[in-house]
mmCIF file of C-alpha atoms and ligand atoms in Angstrom:
data_model
loop_
_atom_site.group_PDB
_atom_site.id
_atom_site.type_symbol
_atom_site.label_atom_id
_atom_site.label_comp_id
_atom_site.label_asym_id
_atom_site.label_seq_id
_atom_site.Cartn_x
_atom_site.Cartn_y
_atom_site.Cartn_z
ATOM 1 C CA UNK H 1471 -19.142 -5.077 -9.332
ATOM 2 C CA UNK H 1472 -16.108 -3.271 -7.995
ATOM 3 C CA UNK H 1473 -12.410 -4.134 -8.076
ATOM 4 C CA UNK H 1474 -10.129 -3.859 -5.041
ATOM 5 C CA UNK H 1475 -6.359 -3.906 -4.610
ATOM 6 C CA UNK H 1476 -5.699 -7.577 -3.916
ATOM 7 C CA UNK H 1477 -3.489 -7.011 -0.867
ATOM 8 C CA UNK H 1478 -6.249 -5.277 1.106
ATOM 9 C CA UNK H 1479 -8.514 -8.259 0.393
ATOM 10 C CA UNK H 1480 -5.943 -10.493 2.091
ATOM 11 C CA UNK H 1481 -3.911 -11.708 -0.892
ATOM 12 C CA UNK H 1482 -0.241 -11.973 0.082
ATOM 13 C CA UNK H 1483 0.974 -10.128 -3.008
ATOM 14 C CA UNK H 1484 2.920 -7.253 -1.452
ATOM 15 C CA UNK H 1485 6.633 -6.928 -2.157
ATOM 16 C CA UNK H 1486 7.493 -8.683 1.121
ATOM 17 C CA UNK H 1487 5.027 -11.529 0.667
ATOM 18 C CA UNK H 1488 2.451 -10.148 3.086
ATOM 19 C CA UNK H 1489 -1.037 -8.702 2.734
ATOM 20 C CA UNK H 1490 -2.731 -5.723 4.376
ATOM 21 C CA UNK H 1491 -6.008 -7.478 5.063
ATOM 22 C CA UNK H 1492 -9.026 -5.302 5.704
ATOM 23 C CA UNK H 1493 -11.871 -7.475 6.961
ATOM 24 C CA UNK H 1494 -14.590 -5.262 5.465
ATOM 25 C CA UNK H 1495 -13.017 -5.495 2.024
ATOM 26 C CA UNK H 1496 -12.687 -9.253 2.355
ATOM 27 C CA UNK H 1497 -16.411 -9.303 3.182
ATOM 28 C CA UNK H 1498 -17.157 -7.570 -0.142
ATOM 29 C CA UNK H 1499 -15.167 -10.269 -1.953
ATOM 30 C CA UNK H 1500 -16.915 -13.048 -0.014
ATOM 31 C CA UNK H 1501 -20.280 -11.525 -0.952
ATOM 32 C CA UNK H 1502 -19.166 -11.521 -4.626
ATOM 33 C CA UNK H 1503 -19.432 -7.751 -4.799
ATOM 34 C CA UNK H 1504 -15.696 -7.203 -5.353
ATOM 35 C CA UNK H 1505 -12.863 -8.818 -7.283
ATOM 36 C CA UNK H 1506 -9.274 -8.573 -5.996
ATOM 37 C CA UNK H 1507 -6.566 -7.680 -8.532
ATOM 38 C CA UNK H 1508 -2.880 -6.850 -8.096
ATOM 39 C CA UNK H 1509 -1.583 -4.717 -10.975
ATOM 40 C CA UNK H 1510 2.050 -5.424 -10.171
ATOM 41 C CA UNK H 1511 1.497 -9.168 -10.398
ATOM 42 C CA UNK H 1512 -0.484 -8.659 -13.620
ATOM 43 C CA UNK H 1513 2.662 -6.991 -14.960
ATOM 44 C CA UNK H 1514 4.755 -10.036 -14.141
ATOM 45 C CA UNK H 1515 6.287 -8.855 -10.856
ATOM 46 C CA UNK H 1516 7.048 -11.719 -8.486
ATOM 47 C CA UNK H 1517 6.431 -12.208 -4.759
ATOM 48 C CA UNK H 1518 8.612 -11.408 -2.903
ATOM 49 C CA UNK H 1519 10.206 -8.591 -4.889
ATOM 50 C CA UNK H 1520 12.236 -5.474 -4.260
ATOM 51 C CA UNK H 1521 10.056 -2.530 -3.187
ATOM 52 C CA UNK H 1522 9.826 0.190 -5.819
ATOM 53 C CA UNK H 1523 9.051 3.913 -5.808
ATOM 54 C CA UNK H 1524 8.351 6.528 -8.447
ATOM 55 C CA UNK H 1525 11.466 8.605 -9.067
ATOM 56 C CA UNK H 1526 11.179 12.336 -9.760
ATOM 57 C CA UNK H 1527 7.426 12.503 -10.211
ATOM 58 C CA UNK H 1528 4.143 10.729 -9.704
ATOM 59 C CA UNK H 1529 1.908 8.314 -11.576
ATOM 60 C CA UNK H 1530 0.783 11.010 -14.003
ATOM 61 C CA UNK H 1531 4.411 11.679 -14.908
ATOM 62 C CA UNK H 1532 5.088 7.976 -15.429
ATOM 63 C CA UNK H 1533 2.114 7.726 -17.810
ATOM 64 C CA UNK H 1534 3.477 10.744 -19.692
ATOM 65 C CA UNK H 1535 6.983 9.249 -19.905
ATOM 66 C CA UNK H 1536 8.450 11.953 -17.647
ATOM 67 C CA UNK H 1537 9.269 9.791 -14.612
ATOM 68 C CA UNK H 1538 10.145 6.170 -13.950
ATOM 69 C CA UNK H 1539 9.646 3.470 -11.347
ATOM 70 C CA UNK H 1540 12.781 1.971 -9.838
ATOM 71 C CA UNK H 1541 13.824 -0.287 -7.005
ATOM 72 C CA UNK H 1542 16.382 0.695 -4.359
ATOM 73 C CA UNK H 1543 19.205 -0.685 -6.488
ATOM 74 C CA UNK H 1544 18.269 1.517 -9.417
ATOM 75 C CA UNK H 1545 16.682 -1.212 -11.533
ATOM 76 C CA UNK H 1546 14.012 0.310 -13.767
ATOM 77 C CA UNK H 1547 10.698 -1.589 -13.602
ATOM 78 C CA UNK H 1548 8.572 1.034 -15.349
ATOM 79 C CA UNK H 1549 7.632 -1.241 -18.241
ATOM 80 C CA UNK H 1550 6.410 -4.025 -15.954
ATOM 81 C CA UNK H 1551 4.324 -1.538 -13.980
ATOM 82 C CA UNK H 1552 2.832 -0.073 -17.162
ATOM 83 C CA UNK H 1553 2.111 -3.571 -18.476
ATOM 84 C CA UNK H 1554 0.281 -4.430 -15.237
ATOM 85 C CA UNK H 1555 -1.707 -1.203 -15.408
ATOM 86 C CA UNK H 1556 -2.692 -2.010 -18.999
ATOM 87 C CA UNK H 1557 -3.885 -5.497 -18.007
ATOM 88 C CA UNK H 1558 -5.799 -4.072 -15.031
ATOM 89 C CA UNK H 1559 -7.570 -1.546 -17.276
ATOM 90 C CA UNK H 1560 -8.467 -4.240 -19.817
ATOM 91 C CA UNK H 1561 -9.937 -6.396 -17.053
ATOM 92 C CA UNK H 1562 -12.091 -3.667 -15.525
ATOM 93 C CA UNK H 1563 -13.265 -2.655 -18.981
ATOM 94 C CA UNK H 1564 -14.385 -6.235 -19.674
ATOM 95 C CA UNK H 1565 -16.176 -6.343 -16.309
ATOM 96 C CA UNK H 1566 -17.674 -2.868 -16.788
ATOM 97 C CA UNK H 1567 -16.287 -1.751 -13.439
ATOM 98 C CA UNK H 1568 -16.837 1.931 -12.572
ATOM 99 C CA UNK H 1569 -15.517 1.967 -9.013
ATOM 100 C CA UNK H 1570 -12.388 0.665 -7.284
ATOM 101 C CA UNK H 1571 -10.918 0.564 -3.791
ATOM 102 C CA UNK H 1572 -7.148 0.991 -3.854
ATOM 103 C CA UNK H 1573 -4.340 0.611 -1.342
ATOM 104 C CA UNK H 1574 -2.825 3.954 -0.362
ATOM 105 C CA UNK H 1575 0.882 4.843 -0.640
ATOM 106 C CA UNK H 1576 1.810 2.241 -3.273
ATOM 107 C CA UNK H 1577 3.675 3.506 -6.367
ATOM 108 C CA UNK H 1578 1.096 1.578 -8.397
ATOM 109 C CA UNK H 1579 -2.193 1.577 -6.477
ATOM 110 C CA UNK H 1580 -1.570 4.619 -4.251
ATOM 111 C CA UNK H 1581 -4.215 7.334 -4.402
ATOM 112 C CA UNK H 1582 -3.728 10.750 -2.805
ATOM 113 C CA UNK H 1583 -0.385 9.927 -1.281
ATOM 114 C CA UNK H 1584 2.615 7.905 -2.411
ATOM 115 C CA UNK H 1585 6.174 7.337 -1.232
ATOM 116 C CA UNK H 1586 8.398 10.155 -2.414
ATOM 117 C CA UNK H 1587 11.091 8.240 -4.275
ATOM 118 C CA UNK H 1588 13.811 8.436 -1.596
ATOM 119 C CA UNK H 1589 13.150 4.975 -0.052
ATOM 120 C CA UNK H 1590 13.134 6.650 3.365
ATOM 121 C CA UNK H 1591 9.498 5.828 4.136
ATOM 122 C CA UNK H 1592 8.530 9.427 3.356
ATOM 123 C CA UNK H 1593 5.259 10.338 1.665
ATOM 124 C CA UNK H 1594 4.210 13.047 -0.727
ATOM 125 C CA UNK H 1595 0.933 14.000 -2.364
ATOM 126 C CA UNK H 1596 0.218 12.244 -5.625
ATOM 127 C CA UNK H 1597 -1.158 9.123 -7.236
ATOM 128 C CA UNK H 1598 0.464 5.862 -8.199
ATOM 129 C CA UNK H 1599 0.581 4.795 -11.841
ATOM 130 C CA UNK H 1600 -2.609 2.715 -11.744
ATOM 131 C CA UNK H 1601 -4.544 5.355 -9.799
ATOM 132 C CA UNK H 1602 -3.477 8.012 -12.310
ATOM 133 C CA UNK H 1603 -4.596 5.835 -15.227
ATOM 134 C CA UNK H 1604 -7.950 5.043 -13.579
ATOM 135 C CA UNK H 1605 -8.515 8.729 -12.857
ATOM 136 C CA UNK H 1606 -7.946 9.528 -16.529
ATOM 137 C CA UNK H 1607 -10.611 6.949 -17.404
ATOM 138 C CA UNK H 1608 -13.113 8.555 -15.016
ATOM 139 C CA UNK H 1609 -13.240 5.571 -12.648
ATOM 140 C CA UNK H 1610 -14.399 6.448 -9.132
ATOM 141 C CA UNK H 1611 -11.595 5.746 -6.676
ATOM 142 C CA UNK H 1612 -11.801 5.021 -2.963
ATOM 143 C CA UNK H 1613 -9.047 3.771 -0.691
ATOM 144 C CA UNK H 1614 -8.945 1.467 2.312
ATOM 145 C CA UNK H 1615 -9.009 4.667 4.386
ATOM 146 C CA UNK H 1616 -12.309 6.137 3.161
ATOM 147 C CA UNK H 1617 -14.394 3.385 1.496
ATOM 148 C CA UNK H 1618 -16.555 2.896 4.605
ATOM 149 C CA UNK H 1619 -18.195 6.227 3.745
ATOM 150 C CA UNK H 1620 -19.951 4.493 0.848
ATOM 151 C CA UNK H 1621 -19.997 0.896 2.112
ATOM 152 C CA UNK H 1622 -23.789 0.725 1.992
ATOM 153 C CA UNK H 1623 -23.787 1.436 -1.750
ATOM 154 C CA UNK H 1624 -21.745 -1.657 -2.642
HETATM 155 FE FE1 SF4 K 144 -0.445 -5.237 -5.586
HETATM 156 FE FE2 SF4 K 144 -1.471 -2.771 -5.431
HETATM 157 FE FE3 SF4 K 144 -1.343 -4.260 -3.263
HETATM 158 FE FE4 SF4 K 144 0.892 -3.299 -4.321
HETATM 159 S S1 SF4 K 144 -0.772 -2.107 -3.417
HETATM 160 S S2 SF4 K 144 0.556 -5.392 -3.608
HETATM 161 S S3 SF4 K 144 0.394 -3.382 -6.497
HETATM 162 S S4 SF4 K 144 -2.536 -4.712 -5.082
#
């Protein structure tokens, strides 16, 4: 069993109430090979909600208490994000999940690249808070951009 970011499985849980459906990921869910989870919703964030970015760092820094996650208006949502990450980790532990497919760019799910904290739609290298936490646990991470490389293994 693998877990996938819920929005790429078609769940309308993004900040603006939309999804980023990827038909091949939805197929994995339909075949009961994957479970969709949204860490931000697990942390109590609502839909729709203000978009957030990691300020002055990346997911690793947030886990280490050196950076925070804020919305455009400066509201700090770090605790909600960390709570959602904690719930996500508990769930995959219960399900004995060793592999995930995450949505790129997100301050939570993003793996490899994330928005840079300026709210100008600019990216930088780094991982979101969930991706950083999963990496620390040794979970294998793919994204919607490269999971087809291993699709046959699911
Ligand atoms: Fe939820 Fe992650 Fe998708 Fe954002 S990228 S909507 S946190 S599943």
